[in-house]
Amino acid sequence: MEFSRRSFLGGLGAASAATLLAKSPAQAAPQGIDPDSYASLIDLTKCDGCPGQEMPECVSACRQANAHKFPEPDPDMLKPYWPQPFYEDWSNQRDVQSRLTPYNWIFVQRIKVEHEGETVEVSVPRRCMHCDNPPCAKLCPFGIKHKHPEGMVTIDPFLCFGGAKCRTVCPWDIPQRQAGVGIYTYLDPLPAGGGVMFKCDLCKDRLDRGEQPACIPACPRDAMTLGTRTEIDRMADELAQKYQGYIYGKKENGGTPTLYVSKVPFEKLQQGLMAQPQEKGGLVQLHNPQNMLERNEGWARLAMTAPVLGAITAFATSLAKGKSKGAATKANEDSKQGGQ
Ligand code: SF4
Ligand code: SF4
Ligand code: SF4
C-alpha cells in the first residue's frame, strides 16, 4: 500500500482538514525540520481522562498494541550489578497506570486548579515528546537512541545497556528502566548498565505499516490528532486562538513535535501538579525546560563522544553474540548428552 503522511488529514474531521488544506503551505515547519515529518496534537479541552473507565482508552490501546515490545526479564538477573547499588524491576507491577513504567508508555495526569473563579480538573495524557533536538538520543553514551527523520525518537532494545543517561538528561524523565533484560545480561562481570530503557516510540511499527499510533484513534473524544509538522503546528495555533488558550511543546526543550493546547495556562497546570502529592520517581512535569544541548557546551562536547562509545557497543555486541552462541552450543551439547 502506498502510504502518505498527508493521509492522516482524513482523521482531522472534514471541516478542520478543509481549513488546513486551504491555507497550505502558508506556515513552514521550524528550521531544519522536515515539514512532512510526523507531529501530534493533544487537545486538553477535549480530553476528559475517560471517567468511569478502569483504564483510559489511550493507555489501554497503547498496552495492547505494544505488548510484544514489553520486557520479559530473566529472574536470575534481577539483582544489583556493580556499580549500580540497586536494580529496577517493574515486571511484577505491570498493572501500574499512575505513572510511566517499562510496561506503561502513556499515562494520564489529573490536575486540579482554580481557573476563572472555579475549580477545574484538567486531564493530561503524558508520553515521550519526541523532541526535535533530543538530549536523550544525543547524549546516550552508546549511541543506540535514534531521532528518525520521520520525527520519532526510538531506543534499540537489543543494544541498550540501561545506564539511564537518557532519563537523567530528559527534562520529563520519560524513559524507564527494566532490569534482567538486554545486552548487559550477557556481559557479566563487566559493569554494564543494568537493563533496558523503555518509552513510547510513537508506534513506529504501526506508522511504517500506514497505521496511526494506537492511542490516537482509540480516544473516544478525538483529543489526539496525528498529522504533518506543518499541519499540526498550524492546527495548534488555530485552536489556541479559538480557545484564547495556550500551547505547550513548541519551545520547551528546544521544540517538540508533540503539542498540547489548553484553556488553562500551563504555568498554572504546573503549579497545580507540583501542589499535588507525588509518586516517588513518577513526576512528569509541565515546566518550561531549556534544551541542555543548547545551554551547556559541556553536554554538547559529551555528545561528541557518543559515536566513539558506540564502537564499544559494537565490541560488546560481538562479545554478547559470542557468549550467546557459546551458550547455545553448550545447551545443544548438554541436550545431546542428556539424550544419550
Ligand atoms: S486522550 Fe482520550 S482516551 Fe486518553 S484519557 Fe483523554 S479522553 Fe481518554
Ligand atoms: S521527551 Fe525525553 S525521552 Fe522523549 S525525546 Fe525528549 S528528551 Fe528524549
Ligand atoms: S504513540 Fe504508540 S507507543 Fe506512544 S503512547 Fe501512543 S500508543 Fe503508546
PDB file of N, CA and C in Angstrom, residues 171-227:
ATOM      1  N   PRO A 171      14.239  16.188  30.269  1.00  0.00           N
ATOM      2  CA  PRO A 171      13.634  17.097  31.251  1.00  0.00           C
ATOM      3  C   PRO A 171      12.321  16.576  31.827  1.00  0.00           C
ATOM      4  N   TRP A 172      11.750  15.543  31.188  1.00  0.00           N
ATOM      5  CA  TRP A 172      10.496  14.999  31.700  1.00  0.00           C
ATOM      6  C   TRP A 172      10.675  13.600  32.312  1.00  0.00           C
ATOM      7  N   ASP A 173      11.910  13.112  32.399  1.00  0.00           N
ATOM      8  CA  ASP A 173      12.186  11.781  32.988  1.00  0.00           C
ATOM      9  C   ASP A 173      11.355  10.680  32.332  1.00  0.00           C
ATOM     10  N   ILE A 174      11.313  10.702  31.010  1.00  0.00           N
ATOM     11  CA  ILE A 174      10.407   9.794  30.301  1.00  0.00           C
ATOM     12  C   ILE A 174      10.893   8.327  30.256  1.00  0.00           C
ATOM     13  N   PRO A 175      12.120   8.028  29.814  1.00  0.00           N
ATOM     14  CA  PRO A 175      12.476   6.607  29.666  1.00  0.00           C
ATOM     15  C   PRO A 175      12.523   5.897  31.029  1.00  0.00           C
ATOM     16  N   GLN A 176      12.074   4.671  31.067  1.00  0.00           N
ATOM     17  CA  GLN A 176      12.019   3.904  32.315  1.00  0.00           C
ATOM     18  C   GLN A 176      12.755   2.578  32.146  1.00  0.00           C
ATOM     19  N   ARG A 177      13.459   2.182  33.231  1.00  0.00           N
ATOM     20  CA  ARG A 177      14.372   1.031  33.135  1.00  0.00           C
ATOM     21  C   ARG A 177      13.764  -0.260  33.679  1.00  0.00           C
ATOM     22  N   GLN A 178      14.000  -1.341  32.959  1.00  0.00           N
ATOM     23  CA  GLN A 178      13.665  -2.681  33.446  1.00  0.00           C
ATOM     24  C   GLN A 178      14.956  -3.504  33.501  1.00  0.00           C
ATOM     25  N   ALA A 179      15.231  -4.060  34.691  1.00  0.00           N
ATOM     26  CA  ALA A 179      16.405  -4.929  34.870  1.00  0.00           C
ATOM     27  C   ALA A 179      16.108  -6.339  34.359  1.00  0.00           C
ATOM     28  N   GLY A 180      17.177  -7.100  34.176  1.00  0.00           N
ATOM     29  CA  GLY A 180      17.025  -8.522  33.831  1.00  0.00           C
ATOM     30  C   GLY A 180      16.784  -8.789  32.369  1.00  0.00           C
ATOM     31  N   VAL A 181      16.914  -7.763  31.540  1.00  0.00           N
ATOM     32  CA  VAL A 181      16.784  -7.936  30.088  1.00  0.00           C
ATOM     33  C   VAL A 181      17.907  -7.166  29.395  1.00  0.00           C
ATOM     34  N   GLY A 182      18.213  -7.559  28.193  1.00  0.00           N
ATOM     35  CA  GLY A 182      19.136  -6.780  27.373  1.00  0.00           C
ATOM     36  C   GLY A 182      20.554  -7.305  27.366  1.00  0.00           C
ATOM     37  N   ILE A 183      21.371  -6.539  26.693  1.00  0.00           N
ATOM     38  CA  ILE A 183      22.719  -6.998  26.375  1.00  0.00           C
ATOM     39  C   ILE A 183      23.582  -7.162  27.627  1.00  0.00           C
ATOM     40  N   TYR A 184      23.290  -6.394  28.683  1.00  0.00           N
ATOM     41  CA  TYR A 184      24.158  -6.495  29.869  1.00  0.00           C
ATOM     42  C   TYR A 184      24.079  -7.883  30.500  1.00  0.00           C
ATOM     43  N   THR A 185      22.983  -8.574  30.274  1.00  0.00           N
ATOM     44  CA  THR A 185      22.833  -9.890  30.896  1.00  0.00           C
ATOM     45  C   THR A 185      23.814 -10.901  30.315  1.00  0.00           C
ATOM     46  N   TYR A 186      24.427 -10.550  29.163  1.00  0.00           N
ATOM     47  CA  TYR A 186      25.428 -11.432  28.567  1.00  0.00           C
ATOM     48  C   TYR A 186      26.850 -11.060  28.973  1.00  0.00           C
ATOM     49  N   LEU A 187      26.996  -9.917  29.684  1.00  0.00           N
ATOM     50  CA  LEU A 187      28.318  -9.334  29.815  1.00  0.00           C
ATOM     51  C   LEU A 187      28.932  -9.419  31.197  1.00  0.00           C
ATOM     52  N   ASP A 188      28.277 -10.065  32.166  1.00  0.00           N
ATOM     53  CA  ASP A 188      28.874 -10.095  33.484  1.00  0.00           C
ATOM     54  C   ASP A 188      30.252 -10.736  33.402  1.00  0.00           C
ATOM     55  N   PRO A 189      31.266 -10.315  34.165  1.00  0.00           N
ATOM     56  CA  PRO A 189      31.128  -9.358  35.260  1.00  0.00           C
ATOM     57  C   PRO A 189      31.443  -7.918  34.865  1.00  0.00           C
ATOM     58  N   LEU A 190      31.363  -7.555  33.579  1.00  0.00           N
ATOM     59  CA  LEU A 190      31.623  -6.172  33.195  1.00  0.00           C
ATOM     60  C   LEU A 190      30.584  -5.244  33.805  1.00  0.00           C
ATOM     61  N   PRO A 191      31.000  -4.023  34.219  1.00  0.00           N
ATOM     62  CA  PRO A 191      29.991  -3.060  34.658  1.00  0.00           C
ATOM     63  C   PRO A 191      29.189  -2.616  33.451  1.00  0.00           C
ATOM     64  N   ALA A 192      27.936  -2.851  33.445  1.00  0.00           N
ATOM     65  CA  ALA A 192      27.175  -2.636  32.207  1.00  0.00           C
ATOM     66  C   ALA A 192      25.726  -2.287  32.485  1.00  0.00           C
ATOM     67  N   GLY A 193      25.509  -1.044  32.884  1.00  0.00           N
ATOM     68  CA  GLY A 193      24.139  -0.537  32.942  1.00  0.00           C
ATOM     69  C   GLY A 193      23.259  -1.241  33.930  1.00  0.00           C
ATOM     70  N   GLY A 194      22.436  -2.119  33.505  1.00  0.00           N
ATOM     71  CA  GLY A 194      21.537  -2.803  34.411  1.00  0.00           C
ATOM     72  C   GLY A 194      20.146  -2.976  33.863  1.00  0.00           C
ATOM     73  N   GLY A 195      20.015  -3.121  32.558  1.00  0.00           N
ATOM     74  CA  GLY A 195      18.690  -3.354  31.995  1.00  0.00           C
ATOM     75  C   GLY A 195      18.537  -2.683  30.655  1.00  0.00           C
ATOM     76  N   VAL A 196      17.307  -2.343  30.337  1.00  0.00           N
ATOM     77  CA  VAL A 196      16.987  -1.667  29.076  1.00  0.00           C
ATOM     78  C   VAL A 196      15.999  -0.548  29.398  1.00  0.00           C
ATOM     79  N   MET A 197      16.141   0.574  28.695  1.00  0.00           N
ATOM     80  CA  MET A 197      15.229   1.703  28.879  1.00  0.00           C
ATOM     81  C   MET A 197      14.062   1.560  27.891  1.00  0.00           C
ATOM     82  N   PHE A 198      12.853   1.860  28.367  1.00  0.00           N
ATOM     83  CA  PHE A 198      11.657   1.738  27.532  1.00  0.00           C
ATOM     84  C   PHE A 198      10.854   3.041  27.564  1.00  0.00           C
ATOM     85  N   LYS A 199      10.237   3.338  26.437  1.00  0.00           N
ATOM     86  CA  LYS A 199       9.363   4.524  26.346  1.00  0.00           C
ATOM     87  C   LYS A 199       8.542   4.438  25.062  1.00  0.00           C
ATOM     88  N   CYS A 200       7.612   5.368  24.916  1.00  0.00           N
ATOM     89  CA  CYS A 200       6.809   5.492  23.696  1.00  0.00           C
ATOM     90  C   CYS A 200       7.706   5.656  22.480  1.00  0.00           C
ATOM     91  N   ASP A 201       7.443   4.888  21.433  1.00  0.00           N
ATOM     92  CA  ASP A 201       8.208   5.021  20.186  1.00  0.00           C
ATOM     93  C   ASP A 201       7.324   5.577  19.057  1.00  0.00           C
ATOM     94  N   LEU A 202       6.241   6.228  19.446  1.00  0.00           N
ATOM     95  CA  LEU A 202       5.239   6.774  18.516  1.00  0.00           C
ATOM     96  C   LEU A 202       4.668   5.661  17.622  1.00  0.00           C
ATOM     97  N   CYS A 203       4.711   4.424  18.153  1.00  0.00           N
ATOM     98  CA  CYS A 203       4.221   3.270  17.382  1.00  0.00           C
ATOM     99  C   CYS A 203       4.868   3.257  15.994  1.00  0.00           C
ATOM    100  N   LYS A 204       6.191   3.318  15.962  1.00  0.00           N
ATOM    101  CA  LYS A 204       6.882   3.386  14.665  1.00  0.00           C
ATOM    102  C   LYS A 204       6.503   2.215  13.755  1.00  0.00           C
ATOM    103  N   ASP A 205       6.330   1.036  14.356  1.00  0.00           N
ATOM    104  CA  ASP A 205       5.983  -0.127  13.532  1.00  0.00           C
ATOM    105  C   ASP A 205       4.621   0.062  12.869  1.00  0.00           C
ATOM    106  N   ARG A 206       3.670   0.635  13.591  1.00  0.00           N
ATOM    107  CA  ARG A 206       2.347   0.888  13.002  1.00  0.00           C
ATOM    108  C   ARG A 206       2.441   1.961  11.921  1.00  0.00           C
ATOM    109  N   LEU A 207       3.183   3.029  12.207  1.00  0.00           N
ATOM    110  CA  LEU A 207       3.342   4.090  11.194  1.00  0.00           C
ATOM    111  C   LEU A 207       3.999   3.533   9.931  1.00  0.00           C
ATOM    112  N   ASP A 208       4.988   2.650  10.110  1.00  0.00           N
ATOM    113  CA  ASP A 208       5.650   2.048   8.946  1.00  0.00           C
ATOM    114  C   ASP A 208       4.666   1.234   8.109  1.00  0.00           C
ATOM    115  N   ARG A 209       3.621   0.712   8.792  1.00  0.00           N
ATOM    116  CA  ARG A 209       2.594  -0.071   8.072  1.00  0.00           C
ATOM    117  C   ARG A 209       1.461   0.810   7.553  1.00  0.00           C
ATOM    118  N   GLY A 210       1.546   2.110   7.806  1.00  0.00           N
ATOM    119  CA  GLY A 210       0.494   3.010   7.347  1.00  0.00           C
ATOM    120  C   GLY A 210      -0.661   3.124   8.308  1.00  0.00           C
ATOM    121  N   GLU A 211      -0.437   2.730   9.588  1.00  0.00           N
ATOM    122  CA  GLU A 211      -1.497   2.839  10.599  1.00  0.00           C
ATOM    123  C   GLU A 211      -1.136   3.927  11.598  1.00  0.00           C
ATOM    124  N   GLN A 212      -2.141   4.541  12.207  1.00  0.00           N
ATOM    125  CA  GLN A 212      -1.884   5.567  13.206  1.00  0.00           C
ATOM    126  C   GLN A 212      -1.383   4.939  14.509  1.00  0.00           C
ATOM    127  N   PRO A 213      -0.636   5.704  15.308  1.00  0.00           N
ATOM    128  CA  PRO A 213      -0.290   5.221  16.652  1.00  0.00           C
ATOM    129  C   PRO A 213      -1.560   4.812  17.398  1.00  0.00           C
ATOM    130  N   ALA A 214      -1.476   3.696  18.139  1.00  0.00           N
ATOM    131  CA  ALA A 214      -2.686   3.072  18.692  1.00  0.00           C
ATOM    132  C   ALA A 214      -3.497   4.002  19.583  1.00  0.00           C
ATOM    133  N   CYS A 215      -2.825   4.857  20.354  1.00  0.00           N
ATOM    134  CA  CYS A 215      -3.558   5.689  21.318  1.00  0.00           C
ATOM    135  C   CYS A 215      -4.453   6.712  20.620  1.00  0.00           C
ATOM    136  N   ILE A 216      -4.100   7.111  19.431  1.00  0.00           N
ATOM    137  CA  ILE A 216      -4.799   8.239  18.792  1.00  0.00           C
ATOM    138  C   ILE A 216      -6.221   7.880  18.341  1.00  0.00           C
ATOM    139  N   PRO A 217      -6.409   6.846  17.510  1.00  0.00           N
ATOM    140  CA  PRO A 217      -7.790   6.519  17.136  1.00  0.00           C
ATOM    141  C   PRO A 217      -8.598   5.921  18.283  1.00  0.00           C
ATOM    142  N   ALA A 218      -7.909   5.472  19.360  1.00  0.00           N
ATOM    143  CA  ALA A 218      -8.638   4.853  20.482  1.00  0.00           C
ATOM    144  C   ALA A 218      -9.380   5.881  21.322  1.00  0.00           C
ATOM    145  N   CYS A 219      -9.001   7.143  21.226  1.00  0.00           N
ATOM    146  CA  CYS A 219      -9.599   8.164  22.098  1.00  0.00           C
ATOM    147  C   CYS A 219     -11.048   8.429  21.693  1.00  0.00           C
ATOM    148  N   PRO A 220     -12.003   8.226  22.605  1.00  0.00           N
ATOM    149  CA  PRO A 220     -13.417   8.443  22.258  1.00  0.00           C
ATOM    150  C   PRO A 220     -13.762   9.916  22.098  1.00  0.00           C
ATOM    151  N   ARG A 221     -12.884  10.812  22.534  1.00  0.00           N
ATOM    152  CA  ARG A 221     -13.169  12.247  22.477  1.00  0.00           C
ATOM    153  C   ARG A 221     -12.383  12.952  21.369  1.00  0.00           C
ATOM    154  N   ASP A 222     -11.677  12.177  20.544  1.00  0.00           N
ATOM    155  CA  ASP A 222     -10.855  12.772  19.478  1.00  0.00           C
ATOM    156  C   ASP A 222      -9.917  13.848  20.025  1.00  0.00           C
ATOM    157  N   ALA A 223      -9.348  13.562  21.200  1.00  0.00           N
ATOM    158  CA  ALA A 223      -8.488  14.569  21.835  1.00  0.00           C
ATOM    159  C   ALA A 223      -7.093  14.597  21.223  1.00  0.00           C
ATOM    160  N   MET A 224      -6.736  13.526  20.490  1.00  0.00           N
ATOM    161  CA  MET A 224      -5.389  13.459  19.926  1.00  0.00           C
ATOM    162  C   MET A 224      -5.464  13.362  18.408  1.00  0.00           C
ATOM    163  N   THR A 225      -4.535  14.050  17.747  1.00  0.00           N
ATOM    164  CA  THR A 225      -4.508  14.090  16.288  1.00  0.00           C
ATOM    165  C   THR A 225      -3.078  13.897  15.812  1.00  0.00           C
ATOM    166  N   LEU A 226      -2.923  13.083  14.777  1.00  0.00           N
ATOM    167  CA  LEU A 226      -1.622  12.938  14.124  1.00  0.00           C
ATOM    168  C   LEU A 226      -1.671  13.653  12.787  1.00  0.00           C
ATOM    169  N   GLY A 227      -0.589  14.311  12.425  1.00  0.00           N
ATOM    170  CA  GLY A 227      -0.529  14.971  11.120  1.00  0.00           C
ATOM    171  C   GLY A 227       0.904  15.272  10.771  1.00  0.00           C
TER     172      GLY A 227
END
